[in-house]
Amino acid sequence: MTGPGPAGSPDPDDLLRLAAAVPPLVRFGTSSWNYPGWKGLVYAKDYPASGAAAAMLEEYARFPLFGTVGIDSSFYGPPTPATYQRYARALPPGFPCVAKVWDRITVHTFAKVREPARAGQRNPDFLNPELFLEEVWGPAREHFESHQGPLVFEFQAIAREDHVGPEAFAERLDRFFDALPREGRYGVEVRNPEFLIPAYFAVLRGHDVAHVFSSWTRMPSLGDQLDLPGAVTAGFLVARALLRPGRAYADAVDAFAPYDRIRDPNPEMRSDLVRLALTATRLRIPAYVLVNNRAEGSAPHTIIEVARLLEAAKGTG
């Protein structure tokens, strides 16, 4: 790991210039926004560690390089109507959010860390379309429709002993998306690299569902995923730069907090994010590109550096 990168307040004129270099169809944002350590970078105010999500979101949305945000907390339970309403009041018109779907729908087998009483048991609601429509789709449409971007189904790694092979997983996805409203924008993020087979991409393409390009511990790099035939499966693109492949999430949490600077630059990942942005531009489709603090140490700084690369590419294009 290299030494810390630059921290502190970026120059406002520099940010505006870089924002102008981002292709019009590309929206950058971060995986969640509740980070008081971003004071002087994204936030001008002091915020507590919890209880100020809506106020922070309002200031977050004014950062020139942010055009979207990831709502990660929805993975642990659907937001309440009151939460949706607070977020909606905080956001400017036309600012879409990429929300993770409740893991009750995406977890195949209960894990001890989340469901100790049912650890090791099969989840009866795995890919349950009725539960999704009632608990996720309906409330989001009712209370957050003007800010609802893609809904991401994040599938944690499914163990080999669970006997869900790549073909069977693709078939389950096909039946599930058959039952969902066609007007929704959905993305699928997998943590099993063996699931990235032609049948998986074909199923997603048939339902206009995006394969989520995700940088994760056991997954191929973003660029290697983009090189797979047919990996762009929808009329929009979703990417989540979460971790350097090979690194455990907990290790990054411990090493990178409070997320105010680059601590482990990853030029390959940055170049891959540029490729994804330019691919979306070439295909003339919207792109939602989210960066996590655990990718390099500070998601806003990573986005700034990717924007610099896009500015350089624009100058030589």
GROMACS .gro file of C-alpha atoms in nm:
model
  317
    1MET     CA    1   0.000   0.000   0.000
    2THR     CA    2   0.126   0.344  -0.089
    3GLY     CA    3   0.127   0.648   0.134
    4PRO     CA    4  -0.168   0.884   0.172
    5GLY     CA    5  -0.271   1.095  -0.124
    6PRO     CA    6  -0.384   1.456  -0.115
    7ALA     CA    7  -0.656   1.560   0.128
    8GLY     CA    8  -0.830   1.887   0.198
    9SER     CA    9  -1.067   2.115   0.013
   10PRO     CA   10  -1.057   2.092  -0.365
   11ASP     CA   11  -1.061   2.415  -0.562
   12PRO     CA   12  -1.424   2.499  -0.658
   13ASP     CA   13  -1.325   2.619  -1.005
   14ASP     CA   14  -1.129   2.299  -1.058
   15LEU     CA   15  -1.435   2.094  -0.965
   16LEU     CA   16  -1.659   2.287  -1.203
   17ARG     CA   17  -1.409   2.241  -1.486
   18LEU     CA   18  -1.387   1.867  -1.419
   19ALA     CA   19  -1.765   1.835  -1.399
   20ALA     CA   20  -1.786   1.987  -1.748
   21ALA     CA   21  -1.551   1.712  -1.873
   22VAL     CA   22  -1.780   1.431  -1.756
   23PRO     CA   23  -1.992   1.302  -2.047
   24PRO     CA   24  -2.353   1.421  -2.024
   25LEU     CA   25  -2.498   1.070  -1.993
   26VAL     CA   26  -2.264   0.969  -1.710
   27ARG     CA   27  -2.355   1.021  -1.346
   28PHE     CA   28  -2.093   0.971  -1.078
   29GLY     CA   29  -2.176   0.922  -0.713
   30THR     CA   30  -2.070   0.739  -0.401
   31SER     CA   31  -2.187   0.431  -0.214
   32SER     CA   32  -2.372   0.603   0.069
   33TRP     CA   33  -2.289   0.951   0.193
   34ASN     CA   34  -2.290   0.939   0.575
   35TYR     CA   35  -1.922   1.020   0.627
   36PRO     CA   36  -1.840   1.313   0.857
   37GLY     CA   37  -1.476   1.267   0.751
   38TRP     CA   38  -1.567   1.433   0.421
   39LYS     CA   39  -1.583   1.773   0.589
   40GLY     CA   40  -1.379   2.017   0.384
   41LEU     CA   41  -1.417   1.793   0.081
   42VAL     CA   42  -1.792   1.746   0.031
   43TYR     CA   43  -1.936   1.898   0.347
   44ALA     CA   44  -1.890   2.245   0.489
   45LYS     CA   45  -2.063   2.162   0.817
   46ASP     CA   46  -1.986   1.930   1.105
   47TYR     CA   47  -2.222   1.632   1.115
   48PRO     CA   48  -2.268   1.363   1.377
   49ALA     CA   49  -2.191   1.001   1.293
   50SER     CA   50  -2.563   0.924   1.276
   51GLY     CA   51  -2.898   1.104   1.264
   52ALA     CA   52  -2.815   1.360   0.995
   53ALA     CA   53  -2.863   1.157   0.676
   54ALA     CA   54  -3.112   1.391   0.509
   55ALA     CA   55  -2.916   1.707   0.592
   56MET     CA   56  -2.596   1.549   0.462
   57LEU     CA   57  -2.773   1.431   0.147
   58GLU     CA   58  -2.888   1.785   0.073
   59GLU     CA   59  -2.530   1.912   0.087
   60TYR     CA   60  -2.395   1.605  -0.094
   61ALA     CA   61  -2.619   1.675  -0.395
   62ARG     CA   62  -2.457   2.018  -0.439
   63PHE     CA   63  -2.109   1.871  -0.498
   64PRO     CA   64  -2.036   1.944  -0.869
   65LEU     CA   65  -1.919   1.595  -0.961
   66PHE     CA   66  -2.210   1.407  -0.802
   67GLY     CA   67  -2.509   1.323  -1.020
   68THR     CA   68  -2.634   1.020  -0.830
   69VAL     CA   69  -2.592   0.843  -0.496
   70GLY     CA   70  -2.608   0.487  -0.373
   71ILE     CA   71  -2.860   0.408  -0.100
   72ASP     CA   72  -2.691   0.110   0.063
   73SER     CA   73  -2.893   0.099   0.384
   74SER     CA   74  -3.193  -0.035   0.189
   75PHE     CA   75  -3.005  -0.366   0.165
   76TYR     CA   76  -3.081  -0.423   0.533
   77GLY     CA   77  -3.448  -0.327   0.510
   78PRO     CA   78  -3.674  -0.118   0.287
   79PRO     CA   79  -3.675   0.253   0.376
   80THR     CA   80  -3.983   0.373   0.559
   81PRO     CA   81  -4.218   0.619   0.386
   82ALA     CA   82  -4.090   0.890   0.622
   83THR     CA   83  -3.730   0.817   0.521
   84TYR     CA   84  -3.817   0.834   0.152
   85GLN     CA   85  -3.995   1.163   0.208
   86ARG     CA   86  -3.700   1.315   0.397
   87TYR     CA   87  -3.463   1.211   0.119
   88ALA     CA   88  -3.696   1.343  -0.150
   89ARG     CA   89  -3.716   1.683   0.021
   90ALA     CA   90  -3.337   1.695   0.045
   91LEU     CA   91  -3.269   1.624  -0.322
   92PRO     CA   92  -3.297   1.861  -0.617
   93PRO     CA   93  -3.536   1.772  -0.901
   94GLY     CA   94  -3.405   1.505  -1.137
   95PHE     CA   95  -3.144   1.366  -0.899
   96PRO     CA   96  -3.172   0.983  -0.920
   97CYS     CA   97  -3.063   0.737  -0.652
   98VAL     CA   98  -2.932   0.384  -0.703
   99ALA     CA   99  -3.083   0.179  -0.421
  100LYS     CA  100  -2.990  -0.171  -0.316
  101VAL     CA  101  -3.279  -0.414  -0.283
  102TRP     CA  102  -3.357  -0.569   0.057
  103ASP     CA  103  -3.136  -0.872   0.108
  104ARG     CA  104  -3.434  -1.083   0.217
  105ILE     CA  105  -3.494  -1.118  -0.156
  106THR     CA  106  -3.133  -1.183  -0.263
  107VAL     CA  107  -2.987  -1.402   0.013
  108HIS     CA  108  -3.005  -1.769  -0.076
  109THR     CA  109  -2.898  -1.910   0.262
  110PHE     CA  110  -2.914  -1.720   0.590
  111ALA     CA  111  -2.577  -1.621   0.734
  112LYS     CA  112  -2.491  -1.615   1.102
  113VAL     CA  113  -2.393  -1.249   1.100
  114ARG     CA  114  -2.741  -1.138   0.982
  115GLU     CA  115  -2.975  -1.415   1.099
  116PRO     CA  116  -2.805  -1.609   1.379
  117ALA     CA  117  -3.119  -1.802   1.471
  118ARG     CA  118  -3.160  -1.923   1.110
  119ALA     CA  119  -2.796  -1.953   1.007
  120GLY     CA  120  -2.750  -2.218   0.741
  121GLN     CA  121  -3.118  -2.239   0.656
  122ARG     CA  122  -3.252  -2.172   0.307
  123ASN     CA  123  -3.427  -1.839   0.265
  124PRO     CA  124  -3.788  -1.906   0.161
  125ASP     CA  125  -3.810  -1.555   0.012
  126PHE     CA  126  -3.510  -1.591  -0.221
  127LEU     CA  127  -3.615  -1.419  -0.545
  128ASN     CA  128  -3.974  -1.384  -0.427
  129PRO     CA  129  -4.141  -1.142  -0.672
  130GLU     CA  130  -4.448  -1.088  -0.454
  131LEU     CA  131  -4.235  -0.976  -0.160
  132PHE     CA  132  -4.036  -0.744  -0.387
  133LEU     CA  133  -4.349  -0.584  -0.528
  134GLU     CA  134  -4.509  -0.536  -0.187
  135GLU     CA  135  -4.211  -0.426   0.022
  136VAL     CA  136  -3.970  -0.264  -0.226
  137TRP     CA  137  -4.131  -0.166  -0.555
  138GLY     CA  138  -4.461  -0.034  -0.423
  139PRO     CA  139  -4.328   0.196  -0.148
  140ALA     CA  140  -4.048   0.328  -0.370
  141ARG     CA  141  -4.294   0.415  -0.645
  142GLU     CA  142  -4.535   0.577  -0.403
  143HIS     CA  143  -4.292   0.785  -0.202
  144PHE     CA  144  -3.974   0.824  -0.413
  145GLU     CA  145  -4.067   0.783  -0.779
  146SER     CA  146  -3.913   1.111  -0.898
  147HIS     CA  147  -3.573   1.013  -0.753
  148GLN     CA  148  -3.576   0.637  -0.811
  149GLY     CA  149  -3.290   0.523  -1.032
  150PRO     CA  150  -3.187   0.161  -1.087
  151LEU     CA  151  -3.269  -0.091  -0.816
  152VAL     CA  152  -2.970  -0.317  -0.759
  153PHE     CA  153  -3.012  -0.680  -0.659
  154GLU     CA  154  -2.686  -0.760  -0.480
  155PHE     CA  155  -2.630  -1.135  -0.447
  156GLN     CA  156  -2.373  -1.227  -0.188
  157ALA     CA  157  -2.150  -1.521  -0.281
  158ILE     CA  158  -2.354  -1.841  -0.295
  159ALA     CA  159  -2.158  -2.134  -0.154
  160ARG     CA  160  -2.088  -2.439  -0.366
  161GLU     CA  161  -2.261  -2.663  -0.112
  162ASP     CA  162  -2.585  -2.474  -0.178
  163HIS     CA  163  -2.592  -2.638  -0.524
  164VAL     CA  164  -2.692  -2.332  -0.723
  165GLY     CA  165  -2.494  -2.358  -1.045
  166PRO     CA  166  -2.457  -2.084  -1.307
  167GLU     CA  167  -2.732  -2.220  -1.534
  168ALA     CA  168  -2.975  -2.269  -1.246
  169PHE     CA  169  -2.907  -1.916  -1.120
  170ALA     CA  170  -2.975  -1.772  -1.465
  171GLU     CA  171  -3.302  -1.966  -1.486
  172ARG     CA  172  -3.414  -1.838  -1.145
  173LEU     CA  173  -3.339  -1.481  -1.254
  174ASP     CA  174  -3.539  -1.534  -1.573
  175ARG     CA  175  -3.849  -1.648  -1.383
  176PHE     CA  176  -3.811  -1.367  -1.130
  177PHE     CA  177  -3.780  -1.081  -1.378
  178ASP     CA  178  -4.070  -1.223  -1.579
  179ALA     CA  179  -4.289  -1.130  -1.282
  180LEU     CA  180  -4.164  -0.773  -1.233
  181PRO     CA  181  -4.296  -0.451  -1.391
  182ARG     CA  182  -4.120  -0.388  -1.720
  183GLU     CA  183  -4.095  -0.014  -1.658
  184GLY     CA  184  -3.852  -0.064  -1.370
  185ARG     CA  185  -3.478  -0.023  -1.406
  186TYR     CA  186  -3.300  -0.313  -1.240
  187GLY     CA  187  -2.940  -0.424  -1.202
  188VAL     CA  188  -2.791  -0.754  -1.088
  189GLU     CA  189  -2.464  -0.768  -0.896
  190VAL     CA  190  -2.313  -1.110  -0.836
  191ARG     CA  191  -2.022  -1.216  -0.618
  192ASN     CA  192  -1.972  -1.556  -0.791
  193PRO     CA  193  -1.743  -1.511  -1.091
  194GLU     CA  194  -1.853  -1.848  -1.231
  195PHE     CA  195  -2.203  -1.702  -1.281
  196LEU     CA  196  -2.074  -1.473  -1.560
  197ILE     CA  197  -2.174  -1.710  -1.841
  198PRO     CA  198  -2.353  -1.636  -2.172
  199ALA     CA  199  -2.686  -1.761  -2.033
  200TYR     CA  200  -2.668  -1.510  -1.745
  201PHE     CA  201  -2.601  -1.218  -1.978
  202ALA     CA  202  -2.873  -1.341  -2.218
  203VAL     CA  203  -3.133  -1.351  -1.940
  204LEU     CA  204  -3.049  -0.999  -1.828
  205ARG     CA  205  -3.054  -0.874  -2.186
  206GLY     CA  206  -3.394  -1.031  -2.245
  207HIS     CA  207  -3.539  -0.832  -1.954
  208ASP     CA  208  -3.339  -0.510  -2.011
  209VAL     CA  209  -3.169  -0.564  -1.674
  210ALA     CA  210  -2.816  -0.431  -1.625
  211HIS     CA  211  -2.526  -0.649  -1.523
  212VAL     CA  212  -2.366  -0.442  -1.249
  213PHE     CA  213  -1.994  -0.404  -1.311
  214SER     CA  214  -1.862  -0.451  -0.960
  215SER     CA  215  -1.507  -0.441  -0.829
  216TRP     CA  216  -1.509  -0.691  -0.543
  217THR     CA  217  -1.284  -0.933  -0.356
  218ARG     CA  218  -1.339  -1.243  -0.569
  219MET     CA  219  -1.466  -1.084  -0.889
  220PRO     CA  220  -1.271  -1.010  -1.209
  221SER     CA  221  -1.165  -0.650  -1.254
  222LEU     CA  222  -1.411  -0.404  -1.400
  223GLY     CA  223  -1.219  -0.406  -1.727
  224ASP     CA  224  -1.214  -0.785  -1.748
  225GLN     CA  225  -1.591  -0.789  -1.695
  226LEU     CA  226  -1.639  -0.527  -1.965
  227ASP     CA  227  -1.436  -0.744  -2.203
  228LEU     CA  228  -1.676  -1.037  -2.164
  229PRO     CA  229  -1.898  -1.075  -2.472
  230GLY     CA  230  -2.239  -0.918  -2.420
  231ALA     CA  231  -2.163  -0.779  -2.074
  232VAL     CA  232  -2.356  -0.457  -2.139
  233THR     CA  233  -2.704  -0.602  -2.111
  234ALA     CA  234  -2.944  -0.307  -2.080
  235GLY     CA  235  -3.027   0.035  -2.211
  236PHE     CA  236  -2.833   0.181  -1.920
  237LEU     CA  237  -2.511   0.091  -1.740
  238VAL     CA  238  -2.441   0.050  -1.368
  239ALA     CA  239  -2.095   0.018  -1.211
  240ARG     CA  240  -1.987  -0.004  -0.848
  241ALA     CA  241  -1.619   0.035  -0.765
  242LEU     CA  242  -1.618  -0.116  -0.417
  243LEU     CA  243  -1.286  -0.286  -0.343
  244ARG     CA  244  -0.957  -0.375  -0.498
  245PRO     CA  245  -1.001  -0.739  -0.609
  246GLY     CA  246  -0.834  -0.968  -0.358
  247ARG     CA  247  -0.888  -0.738  -0.060
  248ALA     CA  248  -1.134  -0.818   0.219
  249TYR     CA  249  -1.393  -0.551   0.293
  250ALA     CA  250  -1.317  -0.545   0.667
  251ASP     CA  251  -0.947  -0.485   0.595
  252ALA     CA  252  -1.031  -0.178   0.386
  253VAL     CA  253  -1.264  -0.041   0.655
  254ASP     CA  254  -0.989  -0.062   0.913
  255ALA     CA  255  -0.718   0.078   0.686
  256PHE     CA  256  -0.897   0.366   0.515
  257ALA     CA  257  -1.115   0.543   0.775
  258PRO     CA  258  -1.199   0.835   0.804
  259TYR     CA  259  -1.202   0.835   0.421
  260ASP     CA  260  -1.062   1.184   0.372
  261ARG     CA  261  -0.780   1.096   0.131
  262ILE     CA  262  -0.653   0.843  -0.122
  263ARG     CA  263  -0.460   0.575   0.063
  264ASP     CA  264  -0.416   0.305  -0.201
  265PRO     CA  265  -0.426   0.443  -0.558
  266ASN     CA  266  -0.556   0.194  -0.812
  267PRO     CA  267  -0.474   0.320  -1.163
  268GLU     CA  268  -0.622   0.009  -1.327
  269MET     CA  269  -0.958   0.061  -1.161
  270ARG     CA  270  -0.960   0.430  -1.255
  271SER     CA  271  -0.885   0.344  -1.618
  272ASP     CA  272  -1.162   0.084  -1.614
  273LEU     CA  273  -1.409   0.343  -1.485
  274VAL     CA  274  -1.308   0.572  -1.771
  275ARG     CA  275  -1.365   0.285  -2.015
  276LEU     CA  276  -1.710   0.223  -1.871
  277ALA     CA  277  -1.800   0.592  -1.898
  278LEU     CA  278  -1.678   0.610  -2.257
  279THR     CA  279  -1.857   0.284  -2.343
  280ALA     CA  280  -2.186   0.430  -2.221
  281THR     CA  281  -2.119   0.745  -2.422
  282ARG     CA  282  -2.044   0.543  -2.735
  283LEU     CA  283  -2.362   0.338  -2.690
  284ARG     CA  284  -2.560   0.654  -2.604
  285ILE     CA  285  -2.699   0.507  -2.284
  286PRO     CA  286  -2.709   0.652  -1.931
  287ALA     CA  287  -2.443   0.534  -1.686
  288TYR     CA  288  -2.461   0.531  -1.307
  289VAL     CA  289  -2.109   0.497  -1.168
  290LEU     CA  290  -2.075   0.457  -0.792
  291VAL     CA  291  -1.749   0.456  -0.598
  292ASN     CA  292  -1.699   0.326  -0.245
  293ASN     CA  293  -1.454   0.471   0.008
  294ARG     CA  294  -1.299   0.125   0.039
  295ALA     CA  295  -1.186   0.127  -0.324
  296GLU     CA  296  -0.894   0.366  -0.268
  297GLY     CA  297  -0.962   0.538   0.062
  298SER     CA  298  -1.189   0.827  -0.034
  299ALA     CA  299  -1.467   0.796  -0.290
  300PRO     CA  300  -1.490   1.170  -0.369
  301HIS     CA  301  -1.116   1.188  -0.433
  302THR     CA  302  -1.136   0.880  -0.658
  303ILE     CA  303  -1.413   1.043  -0.861
  304ILE     CA  304  -1.208   1.361  -0.892
  305GLU     CA  305  -0.915   1.161  -1.029
  306VAL     CA  306  -1.136   0.971  -1.275
  307ALA     CA  307  -1.280   1.302  -1.392
  308ARG     CA  308  -0.924   1.423  -1.455
  309LEU     CA  309  -0.867   1.119  -1.677
  310LEU     CA  310  -1.190   1.191  -1.864
  311GLU     CA  311  -1.080   1.551  -1.910
  312ALA     CA  312  -0.747   1.432  -2.052
  313ALA     CA  313  -0.925   1.184  -2.282
  314LYS     CA  314  -1.157   1.459  -2.402
  315GLY     CA  315  -0.859   1.679  -2.481
  316THR     CA  316  -0.694   1.412  -2.695
  317GLY     CA  317  -1.012   1.263  -2.847
   0.00000   0.00000   0.00000
